XYZ file of C-alpha atoms in Angstrom:
65
model
C 126.314 87.177 8.785
C 125.966 87.129 12.350
C 123.966 84.259 14.761
C 120.941 84.347 15.958
C 122.696 84.402 19.581
C 123.523 88.114 18.404
C 119.716 89.145 18.340
C 119.070 86.915 21.608
C 121.565 88.835 23.292
C 120.419 92.177 22.188
C 117.068 91.438 23.358
C 118.141 90.035 26.697
C 120.091 93.387 27.173
C 116.953 95.704 26.133
C 114.824 93.660 28.792
C 116.775 94.625 31.666
C 116.018 98.034 33.360
C 118.541 100.229 31.973
C 117.728 99.828 28.207
C 119.355 101.780 25.563
C 116.206 102.040 23.007
C 119.217 103.381 20.240
C 120.734 99.868 19.638
C 120.110 98.376 16.486
C 121.466 95.315 14.572
C 123.833 95.528 11.430
C 121.553 93.696 9.007
C 123.412 93.910 5.637
C 122.820 90.256 4.663
C 119.817 89.655 2.212
C 119.469 86.061 3.797
C 116.724 85.283 6.406
C 119.291 86.599 8.998
C 119.303 89.761 7.539
C 115.775 90.219 7.356
C 115.251 89.218 11.143
C 117.803 91.794 11.989
C 115.677 94.679 9.499
C 112.570 93.515 11.447
C 114.516 94.037 14.983
C 115.698 97.309 14.015
C 112.117 98.357 12.881
C 110.701 96.710 16.243
C 113.431 99.168 18.418
C 112.165 101.992 15.971
C 108.681 101.947 17.055
C 109.605 100.799 20.595
C 111.628 104.080 20.656
C 108.774 106.086 19.435
C 106.640 104.828 21.768
C 108.833 105.017 24.802
C 109.591 108.810 23.853
C 106.035 109.880 23.265
C 105.018 108.346 26.846
C 107.814 110.368 28.283
C 106.732 113.383 26.449
C 102.649 112.742 27.509
C 103.932 112.231 31.187
C 106.042 115.148 31.354
C 102.843 117.514 29.629
C 101.034 115.826 32.028
C 102.910 116.630 35.174
C 103.798 120.279 34.092
C 99.968 121.000 33.915
C 99.483 120.207 37.210
């Protein structure tokens, strides 16, 4: 089990300008903390997809001008 501070620290890190969207938390436990970690990972998966799509759209738009 890992403390809430691990997730808090990870959120703090991703809020910085140079963010690594591939960051995931080891969420192996079956308790509430494990569920929180799994949901954090789901959030990061979706955020990474959104940002990659945004980057792709920007590239396509800039490439057409």
